[in-house]
Short mmCIF file of C-alpha atoms and ligand atoms in Angstrom, two decimals:
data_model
loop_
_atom_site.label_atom_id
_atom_site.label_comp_id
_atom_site.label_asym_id
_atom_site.label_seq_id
_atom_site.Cartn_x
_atom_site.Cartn_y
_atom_site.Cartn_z
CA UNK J 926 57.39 23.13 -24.64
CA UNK J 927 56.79 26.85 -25.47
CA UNK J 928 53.96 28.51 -25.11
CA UNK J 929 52.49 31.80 -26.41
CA UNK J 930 50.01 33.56 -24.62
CA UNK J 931 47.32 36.46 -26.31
CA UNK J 932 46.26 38.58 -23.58
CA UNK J 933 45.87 42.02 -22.75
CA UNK J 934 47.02 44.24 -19.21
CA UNK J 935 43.99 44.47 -18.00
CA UNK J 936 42.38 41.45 -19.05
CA UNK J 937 41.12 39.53 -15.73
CA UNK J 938 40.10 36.20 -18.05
CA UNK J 939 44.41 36.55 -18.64
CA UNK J 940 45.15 37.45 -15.45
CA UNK J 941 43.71 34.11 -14.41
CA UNK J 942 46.18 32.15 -17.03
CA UNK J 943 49.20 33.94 -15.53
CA UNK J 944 48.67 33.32 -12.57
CA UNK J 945 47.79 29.42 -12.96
CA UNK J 946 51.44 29.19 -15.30
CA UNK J 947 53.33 31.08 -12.64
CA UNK J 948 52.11 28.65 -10.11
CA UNK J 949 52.48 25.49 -12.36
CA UNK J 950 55.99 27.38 -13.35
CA UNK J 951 55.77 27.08 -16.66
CA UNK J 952 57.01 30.12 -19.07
CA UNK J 953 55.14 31.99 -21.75
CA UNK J 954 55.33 34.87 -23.87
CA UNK J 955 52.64 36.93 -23.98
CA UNK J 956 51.43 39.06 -27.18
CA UNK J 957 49.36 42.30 -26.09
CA UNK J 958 46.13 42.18 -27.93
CA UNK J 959 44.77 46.05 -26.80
CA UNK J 960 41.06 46.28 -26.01
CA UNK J 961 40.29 49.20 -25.78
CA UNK J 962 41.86 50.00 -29.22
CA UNK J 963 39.52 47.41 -30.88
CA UNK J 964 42.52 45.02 -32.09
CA UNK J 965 40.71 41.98 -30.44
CA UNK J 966 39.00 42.30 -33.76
CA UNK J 967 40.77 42.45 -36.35
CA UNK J 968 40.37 39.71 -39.03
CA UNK J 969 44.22 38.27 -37.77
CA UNK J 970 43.60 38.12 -33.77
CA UNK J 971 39.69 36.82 -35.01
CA UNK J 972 41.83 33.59 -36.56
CA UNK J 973 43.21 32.44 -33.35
CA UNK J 974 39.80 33.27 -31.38
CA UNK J 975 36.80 33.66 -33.23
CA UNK J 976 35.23 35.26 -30.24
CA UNK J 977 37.59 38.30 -30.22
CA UNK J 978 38.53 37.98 -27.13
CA UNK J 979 41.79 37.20 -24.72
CA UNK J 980 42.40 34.91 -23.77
CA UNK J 981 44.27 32.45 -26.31
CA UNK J 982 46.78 29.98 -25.72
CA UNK J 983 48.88 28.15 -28.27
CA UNK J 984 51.50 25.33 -26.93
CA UNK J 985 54.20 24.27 -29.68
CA UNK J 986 51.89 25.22 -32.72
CA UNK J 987 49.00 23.37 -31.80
CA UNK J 988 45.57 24.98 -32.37
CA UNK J 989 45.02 27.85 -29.82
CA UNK J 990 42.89 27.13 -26.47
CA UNK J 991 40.46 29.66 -25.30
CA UNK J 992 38.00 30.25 -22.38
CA UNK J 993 40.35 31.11 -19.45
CA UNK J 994 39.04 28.24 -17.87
CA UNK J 995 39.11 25.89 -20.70
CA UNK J 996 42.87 26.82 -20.56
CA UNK J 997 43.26 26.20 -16.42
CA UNK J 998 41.59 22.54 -16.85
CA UNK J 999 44.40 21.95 -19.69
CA UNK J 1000 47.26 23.04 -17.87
CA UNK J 1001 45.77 21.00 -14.80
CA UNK J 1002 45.67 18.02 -16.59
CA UNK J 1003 48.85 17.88 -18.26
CA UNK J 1004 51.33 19.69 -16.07
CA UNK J 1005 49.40 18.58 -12.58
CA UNK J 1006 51.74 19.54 -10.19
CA UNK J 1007 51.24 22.00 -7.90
CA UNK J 1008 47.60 20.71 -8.05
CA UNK J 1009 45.30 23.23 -8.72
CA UNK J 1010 42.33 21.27 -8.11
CA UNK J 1011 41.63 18.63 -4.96
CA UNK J 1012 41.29 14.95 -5.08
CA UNK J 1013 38.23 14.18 -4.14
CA UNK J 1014 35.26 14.87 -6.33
CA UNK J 1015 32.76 16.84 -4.04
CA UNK J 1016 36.09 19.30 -3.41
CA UNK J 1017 36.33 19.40 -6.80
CA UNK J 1018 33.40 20.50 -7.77
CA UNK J 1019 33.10 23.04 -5.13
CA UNK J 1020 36.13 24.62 -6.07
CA UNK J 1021 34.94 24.70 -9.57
CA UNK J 1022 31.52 25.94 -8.42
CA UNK J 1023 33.24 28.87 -7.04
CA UNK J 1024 35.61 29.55 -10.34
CA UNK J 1025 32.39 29.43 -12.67
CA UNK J 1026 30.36 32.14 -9.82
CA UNK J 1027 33.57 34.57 -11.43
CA UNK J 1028 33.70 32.99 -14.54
CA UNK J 1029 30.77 32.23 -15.63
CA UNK J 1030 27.97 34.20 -13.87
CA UNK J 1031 30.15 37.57 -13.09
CA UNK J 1032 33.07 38.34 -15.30
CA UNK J 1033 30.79 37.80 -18.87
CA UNK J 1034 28.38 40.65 -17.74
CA UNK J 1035 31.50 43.35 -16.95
CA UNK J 1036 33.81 42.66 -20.42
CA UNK J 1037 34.47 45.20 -23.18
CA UNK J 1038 31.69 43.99 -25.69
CA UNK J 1039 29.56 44.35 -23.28
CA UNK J 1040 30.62 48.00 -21.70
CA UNK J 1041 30.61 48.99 -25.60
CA UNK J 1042 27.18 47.78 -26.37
CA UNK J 1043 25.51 49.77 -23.03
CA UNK J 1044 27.24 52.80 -24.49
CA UNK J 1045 27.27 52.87 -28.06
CA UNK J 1046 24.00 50.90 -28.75
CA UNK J 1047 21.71 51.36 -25.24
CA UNK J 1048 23.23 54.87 -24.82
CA UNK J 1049 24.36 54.65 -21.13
CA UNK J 1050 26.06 57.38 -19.62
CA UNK J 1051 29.79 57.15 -17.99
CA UNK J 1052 27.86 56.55 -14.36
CA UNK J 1053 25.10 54.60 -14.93
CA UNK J 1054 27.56 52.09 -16.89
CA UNK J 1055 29.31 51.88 -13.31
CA UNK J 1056 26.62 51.31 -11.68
CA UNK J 1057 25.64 48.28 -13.80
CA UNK J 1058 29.43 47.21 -13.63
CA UNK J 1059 28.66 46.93 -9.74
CA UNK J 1060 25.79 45.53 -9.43
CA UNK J 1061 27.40 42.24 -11.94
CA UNK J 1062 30.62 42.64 -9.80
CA UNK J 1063 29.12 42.72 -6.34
CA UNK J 1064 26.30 40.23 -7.07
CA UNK J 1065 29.43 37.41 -7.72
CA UNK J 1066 30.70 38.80 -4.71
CA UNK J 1067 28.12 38.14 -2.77
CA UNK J 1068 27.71 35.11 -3.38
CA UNK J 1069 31.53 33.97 -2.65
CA UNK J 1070 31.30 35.75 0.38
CA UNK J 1071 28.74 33.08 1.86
CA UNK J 1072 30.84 30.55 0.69
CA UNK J 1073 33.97 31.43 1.99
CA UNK J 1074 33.05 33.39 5.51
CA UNK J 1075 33.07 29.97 7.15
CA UNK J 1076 36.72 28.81 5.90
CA UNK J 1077 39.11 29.49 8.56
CA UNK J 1078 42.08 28.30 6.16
CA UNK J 1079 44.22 30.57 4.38
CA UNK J 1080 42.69 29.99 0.89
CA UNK J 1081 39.21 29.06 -0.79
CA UNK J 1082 39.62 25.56 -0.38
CA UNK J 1083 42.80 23.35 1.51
CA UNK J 1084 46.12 24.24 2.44
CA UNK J 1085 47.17 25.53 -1.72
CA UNK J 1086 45.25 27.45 -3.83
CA UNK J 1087 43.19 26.20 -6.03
CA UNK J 1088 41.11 28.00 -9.36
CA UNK J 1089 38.81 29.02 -6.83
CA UNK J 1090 41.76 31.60 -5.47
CA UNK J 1091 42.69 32.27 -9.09
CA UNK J 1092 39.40 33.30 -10.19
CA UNK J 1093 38.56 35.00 -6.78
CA UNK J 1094 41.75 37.02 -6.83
CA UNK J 1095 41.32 38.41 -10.71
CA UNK J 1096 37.50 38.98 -9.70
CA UNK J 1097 38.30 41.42 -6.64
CA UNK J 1098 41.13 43.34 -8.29
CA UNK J 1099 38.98 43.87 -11.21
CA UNK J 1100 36.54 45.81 -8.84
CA UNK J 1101 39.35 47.40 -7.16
CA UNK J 1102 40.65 48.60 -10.61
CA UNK J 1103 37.30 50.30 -10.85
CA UNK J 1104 38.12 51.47 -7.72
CA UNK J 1105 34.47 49.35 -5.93
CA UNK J 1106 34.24 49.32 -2.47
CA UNK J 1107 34.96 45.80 -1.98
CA UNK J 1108 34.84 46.18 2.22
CA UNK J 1109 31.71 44.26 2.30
CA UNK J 1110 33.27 41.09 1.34
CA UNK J 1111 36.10 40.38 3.87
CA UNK J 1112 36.20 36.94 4.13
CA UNK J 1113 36.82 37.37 -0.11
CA UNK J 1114 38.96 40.07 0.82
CA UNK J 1115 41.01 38.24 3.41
CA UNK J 1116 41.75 35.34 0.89
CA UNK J 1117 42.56 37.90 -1.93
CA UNK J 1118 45.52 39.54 0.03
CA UNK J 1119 46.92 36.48 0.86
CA UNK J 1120 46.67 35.26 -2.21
CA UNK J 1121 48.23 38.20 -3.77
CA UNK J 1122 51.18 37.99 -1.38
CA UNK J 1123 52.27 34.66 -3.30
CA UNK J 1124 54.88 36.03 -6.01
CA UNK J 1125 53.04 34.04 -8.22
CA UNK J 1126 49.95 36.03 -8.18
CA UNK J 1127 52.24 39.42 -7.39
CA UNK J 1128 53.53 38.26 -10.72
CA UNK J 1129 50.74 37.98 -13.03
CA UNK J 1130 48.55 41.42 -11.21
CA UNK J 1131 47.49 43.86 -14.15
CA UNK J 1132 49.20 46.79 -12.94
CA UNK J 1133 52.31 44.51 -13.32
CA UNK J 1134 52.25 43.85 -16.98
CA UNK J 1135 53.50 45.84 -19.95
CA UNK J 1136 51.43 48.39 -21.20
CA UNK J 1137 49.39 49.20 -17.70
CA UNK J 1138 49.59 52.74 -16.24
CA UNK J 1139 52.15 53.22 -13.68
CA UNK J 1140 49.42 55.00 -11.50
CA UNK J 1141 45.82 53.38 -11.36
N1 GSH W 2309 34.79 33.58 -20.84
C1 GSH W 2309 36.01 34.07 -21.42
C2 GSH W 2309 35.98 35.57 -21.38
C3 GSH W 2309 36.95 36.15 -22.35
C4 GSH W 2309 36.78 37.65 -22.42
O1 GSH W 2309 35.68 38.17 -22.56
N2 GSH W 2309 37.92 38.34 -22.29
C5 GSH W 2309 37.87 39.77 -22.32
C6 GSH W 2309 39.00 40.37 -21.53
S1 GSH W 2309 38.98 39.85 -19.85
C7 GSH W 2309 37.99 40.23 -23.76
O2 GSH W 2309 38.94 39.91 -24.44
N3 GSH W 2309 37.02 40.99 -24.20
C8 GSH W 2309 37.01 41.57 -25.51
C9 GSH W 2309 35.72 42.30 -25.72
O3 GSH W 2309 34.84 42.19 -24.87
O4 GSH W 2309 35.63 42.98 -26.73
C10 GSH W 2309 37.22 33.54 -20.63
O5 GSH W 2309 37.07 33.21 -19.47
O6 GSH W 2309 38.29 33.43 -21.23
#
């Protein structure tokens, strides 16, 4: 199978696909779609997502997949091994509970379109953008931390990671990329670093991918 990936360096929703096809080992070549020059959307990029936005998966020719997590439930299902989601069905729906608190409820309010439309429309300053960016960032945050200061096991859920790691680890190096004090959150934080010690996710971090500053 081949796969090509649209994504961007700094795209967390992308992040979240490499790291899930580094774990799953399965290769992909990715196509930089840049953001912050606007080429999400042009009319050619709008084709493969109509949603302008990264990121988009196409296996073998087949009509692209989008919605990061959309993508992680395919790859689950067909290429299951390492399992990326527990047996049992309460597990499973905790560990998706706590993908969907990033993906759902925090990432959408911190994206591009969003960032653009408080500036250019609403008129927000530089600063006061940030501190909305926060507030979205730490409020998902918050949240995962009650959820995970109990676990005494090295990741989210079980003995492997899980989406729950995936989209907790893309989630807390986006705030670190906007350099958030994320100290308030160290049961997050303790999971992160571990998590990010796996060459897998080492692999698929931002900073790591063409196009990304060498000094953040
Ligand atoms: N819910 C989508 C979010 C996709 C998304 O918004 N991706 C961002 C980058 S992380 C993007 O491409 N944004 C373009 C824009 O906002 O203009 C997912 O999980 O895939």
């Amino acid at each position: 199978m081949s796969f090509e990936l649209y994504g961007f360096w700094r795209s967390l929703a992308t992040f979240r696909v490499r790291i899930a096809m580094n774990l799953k080992g399965l290769d992909y070549r990715e196509h930089s779609i840049d953001l912050m020059a606007g080429e999400q959307h042009a009319a050619k990029f709008r084709s493969i997502n109509p949603m302008a936005a990264v990121p988009a998966l196409i296996e073998d020719g087949h009509l692209p997949i989008t919605q990061s997590l959309a993508i992680l439930e395919y790859l689950e299902e067909v290429y299951p091994t390492p399992a990326l989601l527990p047996a049992e069905p309460r597990a499973r729906a905790h560990v998706r509970e706590l993908a969907l608190t990033v993906a759902a409820d925090g990432h959408p309010l911190v994206v591009p379109r969003v960032r653009n439309y408080l500036t250019d429309v609403l008129k927000l300053d530089e600063p006061t953008k940030l501190i909305w960016i926060e507030h979205w960032s730490r409020a998902a945050l918050g949240a995962l931390e009650v959820r995970l200061a109990p676990v005494s096991g090295p990741y989210c859920f079980g003995q492997t990671p899980t989406l729950a790691d995936i989209c907790l680890v893309t989630h807390v190096v986006g705030a670190r990329l906007f350099k958030f004090d994320v100290s308030d959150f160290p049961a997050c934080v303790r999971i992160v670093d571990r998590c990010l010690a796996l060459e897998a996710f080492a692999r698929a971090h931002p900073l790591k991918q063409p196009g990304a500053p060498a000094a953040h």
